[in-house]
Tab-separated table of C-alpha atoms in Angstrom:
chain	number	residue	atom	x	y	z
A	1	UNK	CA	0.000	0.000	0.000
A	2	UNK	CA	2.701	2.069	0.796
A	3	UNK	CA	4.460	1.530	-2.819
A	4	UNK	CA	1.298	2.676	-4.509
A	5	UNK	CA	0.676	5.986	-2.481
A	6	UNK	CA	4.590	6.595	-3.466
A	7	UNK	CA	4.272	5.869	-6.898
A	8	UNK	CA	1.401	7.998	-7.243
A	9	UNK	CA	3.335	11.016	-5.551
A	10	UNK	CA	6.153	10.693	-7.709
A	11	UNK	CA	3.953	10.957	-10.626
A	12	UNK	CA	1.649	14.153	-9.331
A	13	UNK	CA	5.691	15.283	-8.559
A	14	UNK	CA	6.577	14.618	-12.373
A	15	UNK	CA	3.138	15.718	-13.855
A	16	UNK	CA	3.802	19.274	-12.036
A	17	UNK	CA	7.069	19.682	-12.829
A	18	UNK	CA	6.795	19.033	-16.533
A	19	UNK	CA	7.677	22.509	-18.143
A	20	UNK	CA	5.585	21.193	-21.230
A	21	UNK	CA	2.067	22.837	-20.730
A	22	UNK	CA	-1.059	21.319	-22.624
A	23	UNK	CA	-0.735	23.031	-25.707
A	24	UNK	CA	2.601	22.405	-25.995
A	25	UNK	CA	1.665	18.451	-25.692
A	26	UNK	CA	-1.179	19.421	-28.573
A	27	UNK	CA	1.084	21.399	-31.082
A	28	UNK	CA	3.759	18.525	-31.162
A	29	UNK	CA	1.404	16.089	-31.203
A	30	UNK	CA	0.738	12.937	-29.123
A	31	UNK	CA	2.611	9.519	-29.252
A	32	UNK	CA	-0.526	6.917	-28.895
A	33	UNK	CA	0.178	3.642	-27.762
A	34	UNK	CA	-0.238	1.223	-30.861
A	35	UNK	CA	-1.034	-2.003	-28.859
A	36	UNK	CA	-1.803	-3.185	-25.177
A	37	UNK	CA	-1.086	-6.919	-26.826
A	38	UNK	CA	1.733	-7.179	-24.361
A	39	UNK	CA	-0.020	-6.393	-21.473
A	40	UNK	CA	-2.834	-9.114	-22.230
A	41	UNK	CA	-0.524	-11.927	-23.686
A	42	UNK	CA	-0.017	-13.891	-20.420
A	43	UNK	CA	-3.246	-15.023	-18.731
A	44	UNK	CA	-3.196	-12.998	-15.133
A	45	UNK	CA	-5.902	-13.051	-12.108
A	46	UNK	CA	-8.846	-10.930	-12.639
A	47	UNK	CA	-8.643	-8.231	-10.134
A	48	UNK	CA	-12.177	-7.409	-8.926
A	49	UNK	CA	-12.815	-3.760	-7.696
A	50	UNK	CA	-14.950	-3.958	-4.534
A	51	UNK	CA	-17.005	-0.597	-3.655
A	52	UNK	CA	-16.370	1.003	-0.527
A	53	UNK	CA	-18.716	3.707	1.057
A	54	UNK	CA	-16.105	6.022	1.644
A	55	UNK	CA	-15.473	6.684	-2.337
A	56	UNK	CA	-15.352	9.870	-3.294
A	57	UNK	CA	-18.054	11.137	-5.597
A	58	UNK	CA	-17.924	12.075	-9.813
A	59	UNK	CA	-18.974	15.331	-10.015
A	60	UNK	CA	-21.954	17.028	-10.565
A	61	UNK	CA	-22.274	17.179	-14.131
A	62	UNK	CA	-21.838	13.027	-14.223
A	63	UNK	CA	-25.339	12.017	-16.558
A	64	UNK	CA	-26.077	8.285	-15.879
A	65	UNK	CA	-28.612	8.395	-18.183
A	66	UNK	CA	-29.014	4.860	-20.162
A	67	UNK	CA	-28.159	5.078	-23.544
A	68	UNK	CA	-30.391	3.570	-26.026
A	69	UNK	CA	-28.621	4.062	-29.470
A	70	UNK	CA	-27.461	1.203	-30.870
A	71	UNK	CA	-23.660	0.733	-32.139
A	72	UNK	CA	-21.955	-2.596	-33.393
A	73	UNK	CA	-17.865	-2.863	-31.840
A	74	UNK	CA	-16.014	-5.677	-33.627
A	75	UNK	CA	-14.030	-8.030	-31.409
A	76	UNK	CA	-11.226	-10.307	-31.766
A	77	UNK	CA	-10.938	-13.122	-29.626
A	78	UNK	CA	-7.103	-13.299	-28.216
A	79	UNK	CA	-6.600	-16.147	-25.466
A	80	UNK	CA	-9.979	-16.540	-24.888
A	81	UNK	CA	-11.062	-13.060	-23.981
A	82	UNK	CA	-13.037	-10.687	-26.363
A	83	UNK	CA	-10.549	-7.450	-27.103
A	84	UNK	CA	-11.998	-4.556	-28.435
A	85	UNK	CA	-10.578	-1.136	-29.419
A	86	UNK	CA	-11.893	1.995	-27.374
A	87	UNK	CA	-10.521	5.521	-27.300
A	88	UNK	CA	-10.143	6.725	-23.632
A	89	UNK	CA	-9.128	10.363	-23.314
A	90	UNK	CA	-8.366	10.511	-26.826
A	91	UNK	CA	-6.289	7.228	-26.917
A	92	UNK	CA	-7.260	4.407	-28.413
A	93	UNK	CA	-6.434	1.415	-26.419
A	94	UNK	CA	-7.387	-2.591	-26.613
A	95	UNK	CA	-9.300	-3.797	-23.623
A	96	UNK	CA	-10.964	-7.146	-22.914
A	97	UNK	CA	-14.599	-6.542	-22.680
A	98	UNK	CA	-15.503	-7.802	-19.610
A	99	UNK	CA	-18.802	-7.821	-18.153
A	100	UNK	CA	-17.666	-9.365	-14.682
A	101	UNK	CA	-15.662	-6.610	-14.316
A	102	UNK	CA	-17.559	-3.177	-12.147
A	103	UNK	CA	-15.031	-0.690	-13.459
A	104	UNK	CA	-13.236	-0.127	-16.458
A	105	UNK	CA	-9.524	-0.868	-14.964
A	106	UNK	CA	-6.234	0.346	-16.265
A	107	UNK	CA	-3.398	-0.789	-14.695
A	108	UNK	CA	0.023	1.481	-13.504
A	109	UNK	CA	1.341	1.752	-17.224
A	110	UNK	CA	-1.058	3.095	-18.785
A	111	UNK	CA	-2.162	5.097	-15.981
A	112	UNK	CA	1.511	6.804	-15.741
A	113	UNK	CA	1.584	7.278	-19.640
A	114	UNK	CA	-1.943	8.969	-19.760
A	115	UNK	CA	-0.812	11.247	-17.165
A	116	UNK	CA	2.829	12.072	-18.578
A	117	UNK	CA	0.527	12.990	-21.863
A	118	UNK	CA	-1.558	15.106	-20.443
A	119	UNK	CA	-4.640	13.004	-20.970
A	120	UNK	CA	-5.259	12.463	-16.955
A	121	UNK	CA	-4.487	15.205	-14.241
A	122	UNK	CA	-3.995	14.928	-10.656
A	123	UNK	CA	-7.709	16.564	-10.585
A	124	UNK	CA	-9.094	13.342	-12.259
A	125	UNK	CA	-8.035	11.283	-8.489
A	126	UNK	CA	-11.155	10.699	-6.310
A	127	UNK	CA	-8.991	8.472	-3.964
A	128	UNK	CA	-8.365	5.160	-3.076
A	129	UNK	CA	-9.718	2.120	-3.535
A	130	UNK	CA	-9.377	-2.008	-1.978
A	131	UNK	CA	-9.804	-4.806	-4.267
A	132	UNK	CA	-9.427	-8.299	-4.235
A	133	UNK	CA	-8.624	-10.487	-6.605
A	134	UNK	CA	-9.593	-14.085	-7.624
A	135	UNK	CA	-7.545	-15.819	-5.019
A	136	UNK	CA	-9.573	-13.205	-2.523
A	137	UNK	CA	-6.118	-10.940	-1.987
A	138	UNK	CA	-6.879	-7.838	-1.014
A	139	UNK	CA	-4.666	-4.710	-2.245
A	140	UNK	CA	-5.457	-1.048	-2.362
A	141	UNK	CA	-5.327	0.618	-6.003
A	142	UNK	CA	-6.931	4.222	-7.068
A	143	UNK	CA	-9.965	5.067	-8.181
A	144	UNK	CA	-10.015	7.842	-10.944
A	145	UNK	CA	-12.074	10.069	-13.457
A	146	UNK	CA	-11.864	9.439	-17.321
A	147	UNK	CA	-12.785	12.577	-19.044
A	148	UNK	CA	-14.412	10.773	-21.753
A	149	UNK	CA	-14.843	6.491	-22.939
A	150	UNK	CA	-15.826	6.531	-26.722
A	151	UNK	CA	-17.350	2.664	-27.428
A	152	UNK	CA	-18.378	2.584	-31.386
A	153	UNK	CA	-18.633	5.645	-31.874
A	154	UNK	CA	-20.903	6.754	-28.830
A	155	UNK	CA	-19.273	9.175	-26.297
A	156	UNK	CA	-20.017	8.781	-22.554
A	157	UNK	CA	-18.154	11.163	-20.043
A	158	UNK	CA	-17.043	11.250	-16.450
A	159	UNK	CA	-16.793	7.053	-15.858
A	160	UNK	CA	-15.552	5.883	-13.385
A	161	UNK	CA	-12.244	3.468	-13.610
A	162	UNK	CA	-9.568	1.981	-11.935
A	163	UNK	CA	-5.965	1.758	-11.929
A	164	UNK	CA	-4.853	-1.576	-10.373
A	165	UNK	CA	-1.802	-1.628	-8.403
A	166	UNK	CA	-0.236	-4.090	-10.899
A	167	UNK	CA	2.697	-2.822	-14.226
A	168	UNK	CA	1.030	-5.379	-16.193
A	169	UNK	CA	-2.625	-6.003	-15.529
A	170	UNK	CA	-4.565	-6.448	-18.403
A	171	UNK	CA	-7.186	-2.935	-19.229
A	172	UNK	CA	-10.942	-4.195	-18.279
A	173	UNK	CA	-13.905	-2.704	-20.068
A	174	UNK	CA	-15.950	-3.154	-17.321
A	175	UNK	CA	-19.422	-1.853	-16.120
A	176	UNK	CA	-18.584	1.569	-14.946
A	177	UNK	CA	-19.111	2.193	-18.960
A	178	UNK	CA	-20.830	-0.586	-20.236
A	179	UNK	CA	-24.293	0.106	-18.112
A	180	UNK	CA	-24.772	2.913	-19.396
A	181	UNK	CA	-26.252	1.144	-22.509
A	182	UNK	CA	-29.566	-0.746	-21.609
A	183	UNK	CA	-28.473	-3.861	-23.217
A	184	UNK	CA	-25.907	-5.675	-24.865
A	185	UNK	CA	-25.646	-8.460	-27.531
A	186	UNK	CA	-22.397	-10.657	-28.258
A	187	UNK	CA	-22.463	-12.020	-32.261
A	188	UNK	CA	-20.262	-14.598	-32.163
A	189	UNK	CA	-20.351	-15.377	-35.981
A	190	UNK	CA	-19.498	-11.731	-37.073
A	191	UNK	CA	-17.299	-11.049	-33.953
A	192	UNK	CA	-19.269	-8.007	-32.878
A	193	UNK	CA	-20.732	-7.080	-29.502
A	194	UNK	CA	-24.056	-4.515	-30.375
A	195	UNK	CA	-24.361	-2.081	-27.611
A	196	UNK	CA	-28.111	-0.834	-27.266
């Protein structure tokens, strides 16, 4: 527990004391990550985000409002696991769609690259979080705010995620986003979830 409080100092330290402001980030340009693929390639125990009552609260402007537009997300099936493509704060990323899963969940990589880019602040924190995984461990990781989840082409804002304590835990598309839709159909024979 006390590693992850560190590490998350040391990267509110770096994120402050980067001399590149935002528009300096947006006139050079962004380097997006072209693949999680390494991150998923070795099977590793789901991590299950348990909710606490002490959680700090999205802000005001958070619309839970259940989507009913209907968009189709292709899939590829990788190990086992359905991985889809989403853009989260403007990056595209490969998660497994997983509908076990409470939160979307991002684990310390991605979470450190996203905030050396700009693309999550130290304002996006709402504090920490236990979890246990599949063998019932329990470790602490950090809930946050994503600015924006863009599934098929539908936009939903302020959603809730997770950043496990863990370098290489595979990214979760979990329900934080996914219930926002009212319902949700897997076709296996064209390899498309349709999100309703």
């Amino acid at each position: 527990m006390m590693k992850l409080k560190l590490f998350f100092i040391a990267l509110f330290i770096l994120f402050s004391c980067n001399s590149k402001s935002k528009e300096d980030i947006a006139k050079k340009g962004r380097v997006l990550p072209t693949s999680t693929k390494s991150n998923q390639s070795k099977p590793q125990q789901e991590i299950v985000p348990q909710a606490i009552n002490t959680a700090p609260q999205l802000p005001e402007a958070v619309n839970i409002e259940v989507l009913k537009t209907g968009t189709l997300i292709p899939f590829r099936d990788e190990g086992g696991v359905k991985v889809v493509t989403i853009t989260v704060n403007n990056l595209p990323m490969d998660f497994i769609f997983d509908t076990g899963a409470s939160l979307i969940s991002i684990s310390e990589t991605e979470a450190m690259m996203m905030l050396k880019q700009g693309t999550i602040t130290k304002e996006d924190y709402l504090g920490e979080l236990p979890f246990v995984d599949a063998n019932g461990d329990i470790s602490t990781g950090v809930l946050i705010n994503l600015k924006s989840v863009e599934i098929g082409g539908i936009k939903l804002q302020n959603i809730k995620a997770s950043v496990v304590p863990n370098k290489i835990a595979p990214l979760l598309l979990g329900q934080s986003a996914l219930e926002r839709f009212a319902k949700l159909t897997i076709d296996h024979k064209n390899n498309e979830i349709i999100l309703e």
